[in-house]
CSV table of C-alpha atoms in Angstrom, one decimal:
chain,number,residue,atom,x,y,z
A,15,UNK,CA,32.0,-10.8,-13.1
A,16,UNK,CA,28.4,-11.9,-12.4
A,17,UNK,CA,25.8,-9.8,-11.3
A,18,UNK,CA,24.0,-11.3,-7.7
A,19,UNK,CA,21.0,-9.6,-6.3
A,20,UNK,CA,19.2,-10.6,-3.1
A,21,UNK,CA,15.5,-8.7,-3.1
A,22,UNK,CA,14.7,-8.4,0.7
A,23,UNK,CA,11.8,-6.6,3.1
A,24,UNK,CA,14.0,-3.7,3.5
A,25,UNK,CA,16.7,-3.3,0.7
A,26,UNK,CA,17.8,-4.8,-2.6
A,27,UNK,CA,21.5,-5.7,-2.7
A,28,UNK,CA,23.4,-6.1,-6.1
A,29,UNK,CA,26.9,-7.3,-5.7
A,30,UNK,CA,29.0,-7.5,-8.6
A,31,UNK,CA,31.3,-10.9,-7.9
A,32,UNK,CA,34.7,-11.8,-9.1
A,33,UNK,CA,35.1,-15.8,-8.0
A,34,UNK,CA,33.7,-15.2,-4.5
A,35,UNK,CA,35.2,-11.7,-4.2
A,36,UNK,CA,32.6,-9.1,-3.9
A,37,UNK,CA,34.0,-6.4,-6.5
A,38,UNK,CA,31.2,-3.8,-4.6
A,39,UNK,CA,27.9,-4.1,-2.8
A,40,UNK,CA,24.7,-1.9,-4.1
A,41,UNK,CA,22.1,-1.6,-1.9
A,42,UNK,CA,18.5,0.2,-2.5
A,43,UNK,CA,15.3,0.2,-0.9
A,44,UNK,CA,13.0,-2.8,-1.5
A,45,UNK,CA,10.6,0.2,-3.4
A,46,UNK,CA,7.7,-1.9,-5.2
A,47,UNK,CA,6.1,1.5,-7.1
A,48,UNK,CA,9.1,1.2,-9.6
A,49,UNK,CA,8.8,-0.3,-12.7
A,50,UNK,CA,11.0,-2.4,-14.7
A,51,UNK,CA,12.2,0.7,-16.7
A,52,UNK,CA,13.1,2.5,-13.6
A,53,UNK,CA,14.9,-0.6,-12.2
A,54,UNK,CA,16.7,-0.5,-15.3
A,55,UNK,CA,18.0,2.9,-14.8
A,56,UNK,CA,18.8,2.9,-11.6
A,57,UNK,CA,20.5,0.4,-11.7
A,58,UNK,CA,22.4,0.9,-14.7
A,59,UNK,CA,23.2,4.3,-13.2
A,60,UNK,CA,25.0,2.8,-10.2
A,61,UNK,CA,26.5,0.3,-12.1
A,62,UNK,CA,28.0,3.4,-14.2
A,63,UNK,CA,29.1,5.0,-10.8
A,64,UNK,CA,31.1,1.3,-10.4
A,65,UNK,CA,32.7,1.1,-13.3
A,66,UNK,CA,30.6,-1.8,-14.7
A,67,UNK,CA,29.4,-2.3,-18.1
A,68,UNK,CA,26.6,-5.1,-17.3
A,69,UNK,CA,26.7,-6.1,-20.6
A,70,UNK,CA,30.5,-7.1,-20.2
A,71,UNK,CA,29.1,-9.9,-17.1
A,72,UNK,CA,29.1,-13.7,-17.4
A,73,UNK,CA,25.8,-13.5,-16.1
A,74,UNK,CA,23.3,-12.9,-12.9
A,75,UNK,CA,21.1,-14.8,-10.6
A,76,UNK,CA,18.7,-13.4,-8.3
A,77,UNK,CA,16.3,-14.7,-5.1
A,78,UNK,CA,14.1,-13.0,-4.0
A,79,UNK,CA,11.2,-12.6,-0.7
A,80,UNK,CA,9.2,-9.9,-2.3
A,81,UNK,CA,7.2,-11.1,-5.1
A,82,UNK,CA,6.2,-7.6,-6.5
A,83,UNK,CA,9.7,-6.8,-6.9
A,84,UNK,CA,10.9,-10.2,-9.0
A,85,UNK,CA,9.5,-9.2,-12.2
A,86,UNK,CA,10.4,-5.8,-12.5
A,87,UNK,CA,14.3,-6.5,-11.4
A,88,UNK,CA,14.8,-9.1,-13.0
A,89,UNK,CA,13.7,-8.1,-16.3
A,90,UNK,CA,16.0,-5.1,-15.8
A,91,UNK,CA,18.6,-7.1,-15.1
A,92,UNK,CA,17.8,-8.9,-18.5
A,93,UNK,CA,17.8,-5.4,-20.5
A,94,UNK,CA,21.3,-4.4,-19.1
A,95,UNK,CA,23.0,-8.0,-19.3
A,96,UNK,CA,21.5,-9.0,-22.5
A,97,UNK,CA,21.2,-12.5,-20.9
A,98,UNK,CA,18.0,-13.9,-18.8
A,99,UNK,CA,19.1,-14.0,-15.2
A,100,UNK,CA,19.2,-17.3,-13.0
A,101,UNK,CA,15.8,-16.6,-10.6
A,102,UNK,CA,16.5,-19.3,-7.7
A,103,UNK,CA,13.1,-21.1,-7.3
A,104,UNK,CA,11.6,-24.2,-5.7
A,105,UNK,CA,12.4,-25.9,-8.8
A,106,UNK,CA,15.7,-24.9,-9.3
A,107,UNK,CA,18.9,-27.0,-8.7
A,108,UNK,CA,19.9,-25.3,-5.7
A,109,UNK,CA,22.7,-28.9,-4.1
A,110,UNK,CA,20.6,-28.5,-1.0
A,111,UNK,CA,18.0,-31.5,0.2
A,112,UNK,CA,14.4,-29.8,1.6
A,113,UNK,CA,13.5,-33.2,2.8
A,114,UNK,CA,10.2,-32.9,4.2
A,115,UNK,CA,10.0,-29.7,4.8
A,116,UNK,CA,7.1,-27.7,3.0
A,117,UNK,CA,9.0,-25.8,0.6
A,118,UNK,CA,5.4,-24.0,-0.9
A,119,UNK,CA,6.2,-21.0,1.4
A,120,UNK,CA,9.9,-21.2,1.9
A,121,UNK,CA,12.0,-17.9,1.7
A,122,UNK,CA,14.3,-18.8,-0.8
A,123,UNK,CA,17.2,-16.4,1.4
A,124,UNK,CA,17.3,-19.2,3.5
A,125,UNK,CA,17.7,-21.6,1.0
A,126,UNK,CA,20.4,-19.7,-0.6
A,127,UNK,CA,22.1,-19.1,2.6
A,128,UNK,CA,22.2,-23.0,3.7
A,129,UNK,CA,23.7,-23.8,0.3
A,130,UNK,CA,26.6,-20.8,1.0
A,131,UNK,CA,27.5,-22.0,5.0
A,132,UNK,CA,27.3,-26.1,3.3
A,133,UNK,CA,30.0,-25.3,0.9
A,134,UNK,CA,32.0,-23.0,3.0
A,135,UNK,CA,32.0,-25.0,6.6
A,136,UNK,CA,29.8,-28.6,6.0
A,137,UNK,CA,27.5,-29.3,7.6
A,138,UNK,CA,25.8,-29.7,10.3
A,139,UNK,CA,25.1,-26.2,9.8
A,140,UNK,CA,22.9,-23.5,11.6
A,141,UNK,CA,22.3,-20.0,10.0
A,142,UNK,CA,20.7,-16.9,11.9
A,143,UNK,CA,20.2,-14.4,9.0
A,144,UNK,CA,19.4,-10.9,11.3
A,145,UNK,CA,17.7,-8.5,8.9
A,146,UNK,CA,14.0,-7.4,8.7
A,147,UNK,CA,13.0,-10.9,10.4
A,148,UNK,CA,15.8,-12.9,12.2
A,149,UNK,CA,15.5,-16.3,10.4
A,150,UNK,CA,17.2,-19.6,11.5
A,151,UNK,CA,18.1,-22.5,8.4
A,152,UNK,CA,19.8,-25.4,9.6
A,153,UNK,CA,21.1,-28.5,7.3
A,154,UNK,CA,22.7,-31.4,8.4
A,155,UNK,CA,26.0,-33.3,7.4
A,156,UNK,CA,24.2,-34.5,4.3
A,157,UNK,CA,23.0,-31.7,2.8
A,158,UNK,CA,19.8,-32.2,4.4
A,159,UNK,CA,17.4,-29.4,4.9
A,160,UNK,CA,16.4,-29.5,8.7
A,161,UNK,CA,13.8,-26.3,9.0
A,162,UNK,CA,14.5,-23.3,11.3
A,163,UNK,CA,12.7,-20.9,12.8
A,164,UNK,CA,12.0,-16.8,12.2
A,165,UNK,CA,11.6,-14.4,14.8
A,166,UNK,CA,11.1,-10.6,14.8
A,167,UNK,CA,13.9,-9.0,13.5
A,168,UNK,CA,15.6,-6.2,16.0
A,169,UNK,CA,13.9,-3.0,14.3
A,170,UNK,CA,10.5,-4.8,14.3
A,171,UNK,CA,10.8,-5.6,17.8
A,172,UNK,CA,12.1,-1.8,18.5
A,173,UNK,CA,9.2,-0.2,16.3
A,174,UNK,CA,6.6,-2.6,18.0
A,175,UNK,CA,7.7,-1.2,21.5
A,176,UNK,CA,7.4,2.1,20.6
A,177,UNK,CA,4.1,2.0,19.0
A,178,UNK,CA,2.4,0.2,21.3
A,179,UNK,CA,4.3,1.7,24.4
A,180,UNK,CA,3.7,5.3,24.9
A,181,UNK,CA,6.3,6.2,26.8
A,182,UNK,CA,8.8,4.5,24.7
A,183,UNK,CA,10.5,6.4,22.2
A,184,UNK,CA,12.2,5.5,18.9
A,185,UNK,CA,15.3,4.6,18.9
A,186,UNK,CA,19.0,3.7,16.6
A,187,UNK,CA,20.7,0.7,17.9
A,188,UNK,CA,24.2,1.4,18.5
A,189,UNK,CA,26.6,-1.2,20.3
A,190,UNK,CA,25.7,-1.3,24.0
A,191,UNK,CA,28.1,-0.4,26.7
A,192,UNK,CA,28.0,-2.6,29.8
A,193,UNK,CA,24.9,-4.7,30.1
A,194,UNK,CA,22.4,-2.7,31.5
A,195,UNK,CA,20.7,0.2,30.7
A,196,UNK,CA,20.8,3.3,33.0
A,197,UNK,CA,18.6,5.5,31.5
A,198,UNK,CA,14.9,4.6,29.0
A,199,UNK,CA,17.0,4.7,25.5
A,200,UNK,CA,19.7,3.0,26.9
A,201,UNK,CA,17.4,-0.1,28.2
A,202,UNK,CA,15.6,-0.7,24.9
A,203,UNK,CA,18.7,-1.0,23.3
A,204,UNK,CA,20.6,-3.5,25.8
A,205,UNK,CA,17.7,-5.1,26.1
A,206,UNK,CA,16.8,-5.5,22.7
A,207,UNK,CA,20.8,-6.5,21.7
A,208,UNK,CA,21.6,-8.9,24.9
A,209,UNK,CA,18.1,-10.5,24.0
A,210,UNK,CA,19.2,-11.7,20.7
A,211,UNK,CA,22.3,-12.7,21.8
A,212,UNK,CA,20.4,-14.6,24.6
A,213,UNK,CA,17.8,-16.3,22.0
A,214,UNK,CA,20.6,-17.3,19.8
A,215,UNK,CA,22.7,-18.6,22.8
A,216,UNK,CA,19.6,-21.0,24.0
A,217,UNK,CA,18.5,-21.6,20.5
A,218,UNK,CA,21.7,-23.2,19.9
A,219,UNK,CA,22.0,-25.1,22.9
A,220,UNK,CA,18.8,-26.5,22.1
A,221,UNK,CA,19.8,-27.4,18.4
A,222,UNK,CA,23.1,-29.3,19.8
A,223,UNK,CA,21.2,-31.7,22.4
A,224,UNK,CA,19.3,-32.6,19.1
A,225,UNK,CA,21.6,-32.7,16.2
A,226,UNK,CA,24.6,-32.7,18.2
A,227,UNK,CA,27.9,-30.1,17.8
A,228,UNK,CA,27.5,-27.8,14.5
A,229,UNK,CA,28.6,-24.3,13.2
A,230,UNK,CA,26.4,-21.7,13.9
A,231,UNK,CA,26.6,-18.8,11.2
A,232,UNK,CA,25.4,-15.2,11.4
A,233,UNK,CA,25.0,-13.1,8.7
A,234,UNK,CA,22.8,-9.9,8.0
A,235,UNK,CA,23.1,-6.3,9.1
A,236,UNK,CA,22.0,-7.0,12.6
A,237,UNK,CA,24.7,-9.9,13.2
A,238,UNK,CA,27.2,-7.2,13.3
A,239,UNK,CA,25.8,-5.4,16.9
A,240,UNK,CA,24.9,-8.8,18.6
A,241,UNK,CA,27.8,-11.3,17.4
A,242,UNK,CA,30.1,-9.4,19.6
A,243,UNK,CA,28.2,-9.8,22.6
A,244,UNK,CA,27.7,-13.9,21.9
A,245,UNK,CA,29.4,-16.2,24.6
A,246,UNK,CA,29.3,-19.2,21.9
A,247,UNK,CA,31.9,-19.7,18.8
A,248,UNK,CA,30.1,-18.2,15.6
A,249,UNK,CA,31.7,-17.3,11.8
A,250,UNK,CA,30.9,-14.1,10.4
A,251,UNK,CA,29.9,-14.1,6.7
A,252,UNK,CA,27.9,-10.4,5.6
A,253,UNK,CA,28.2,-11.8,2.3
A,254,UNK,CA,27.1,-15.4,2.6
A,255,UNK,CA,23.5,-14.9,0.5
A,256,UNK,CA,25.8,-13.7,-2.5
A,257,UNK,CA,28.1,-16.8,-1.7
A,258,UNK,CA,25.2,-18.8,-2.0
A,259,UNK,CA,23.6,-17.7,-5.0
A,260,UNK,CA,27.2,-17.5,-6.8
A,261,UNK,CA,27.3,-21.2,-6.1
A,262,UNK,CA,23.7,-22.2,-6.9
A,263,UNK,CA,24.5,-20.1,-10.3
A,264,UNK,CA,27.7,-22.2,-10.9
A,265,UNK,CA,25.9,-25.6,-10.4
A,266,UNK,CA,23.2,-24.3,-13.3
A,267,UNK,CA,25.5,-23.6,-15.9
A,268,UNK,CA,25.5,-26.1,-18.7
């Protein structure tokens, strides 16, 4: 089994991997006041609650967009394996071409996820990631980084209404029924949902007068409200960052 953690905005998510096989999916908050002795515990106690003796894995590789957090986890991960985890990095072997992108500030998520939809579809390639921030990777048929673009993520646009609206309330996305709104609740959350759909739907139209036809790819916890309500052919993969790092793991052992 090896250990694969994504560190995001919002969550960490551990997912113990058998091939390409998620075994089970561990998720936390992204909570920066813990140290790498409470990392360790925690996360050897819900390993415990999984049936997994860390020490028994063939290894674990980690990316992460929080920099506070990549220390502390990843030495934990190194007390409970007994073996220094793969950290993917600008300098790591990752199969994936930037190209000329400038890679100083690049979320390595998207890296990670470009290398998972390559090796599952080919490319050309387009990947909407929906969590926190809404990002967009694309690569071509070679394997070529081609950039993307990031966007506020659903609850950042909902919590930036509400603050700054004072007679809109919070709200919980929950799948929309019909397409508009009859009530204030109900048009915050059509309109929030059936414009992502929308953006995505241009976006893409957009990319294929470029680059020309390509799979589009959504993944994240969003993608699961707003695929359904897409009038373009997408693939589904919730797990395609721990695709991606199981592969960039694979291509770094000796």
């Amino acid at each position: 089994m090896l250990l694969a953690v994504d560190i995001g905005n919002t969550t960490v998510a551990l997912a113990g991997l058998r091939g390409d096989v998620p075994a089970f999916v561990i998720r936390l908050p992204s909570d920066c006041g813990r140290d790498a002795a409470a990392w360790t515990n925690t996360l050897r106690q819900r390993l415990e609650g999984e049936g997994v003796d860390p020490r028994e894995a063939d290894g674990a590789v980690l990316s992460s967009v929080v920099p506070a957090l990549t220390r502390p986890v990843t030495a934990a991960l190194a007390s409970l394996t007994g073996r220094t985890p793969l950290v993917v990095g600008r300098t790591t072997p990752t199969g994936l071409d930037l190209g000329g992108y400038d890679a100083f500030h690049l979320g390595m998520d998207r890296v990670v996820d470009c290398v998972a939809a390559l090796a599952r579809y080919g490319g050309p390639v387009a990947v909407f990631d929906m969590g926190t921030a809404t990002t967009l990777s694309a690569a071509d048929k070679n394997g070529v980084f081609l950039g993307g673009m990031i966007l506020p993520g659903l609850a950042l646009s909902l919590e930036a209404l509400s603050a700054k609206a004072a007679q809109l309330p919070p709200i919980t996305l929950t799948p929309p029924e019909g397409l508009m709104g009859t009530d204030t609740v109900s048009c915050m959350k059509h309109g929030a949902l059936y414009g992502a759909a929308g953006a995505i739907e241009g976006i893409v139209r957009r990319l294929e007068r470029t680059y020309g036809p390509l799979t589009v790819v959504l993944t994240g916890g969003n993608s699961t409200l707003v695929r359904p309500l897409l009038e373009i052919s997408t693939a589904w993969e919730p797990n395609l960052t721990f695709l991606g790092l199981a592969e960039i793991w694979r291509r770094n052992q000796c």
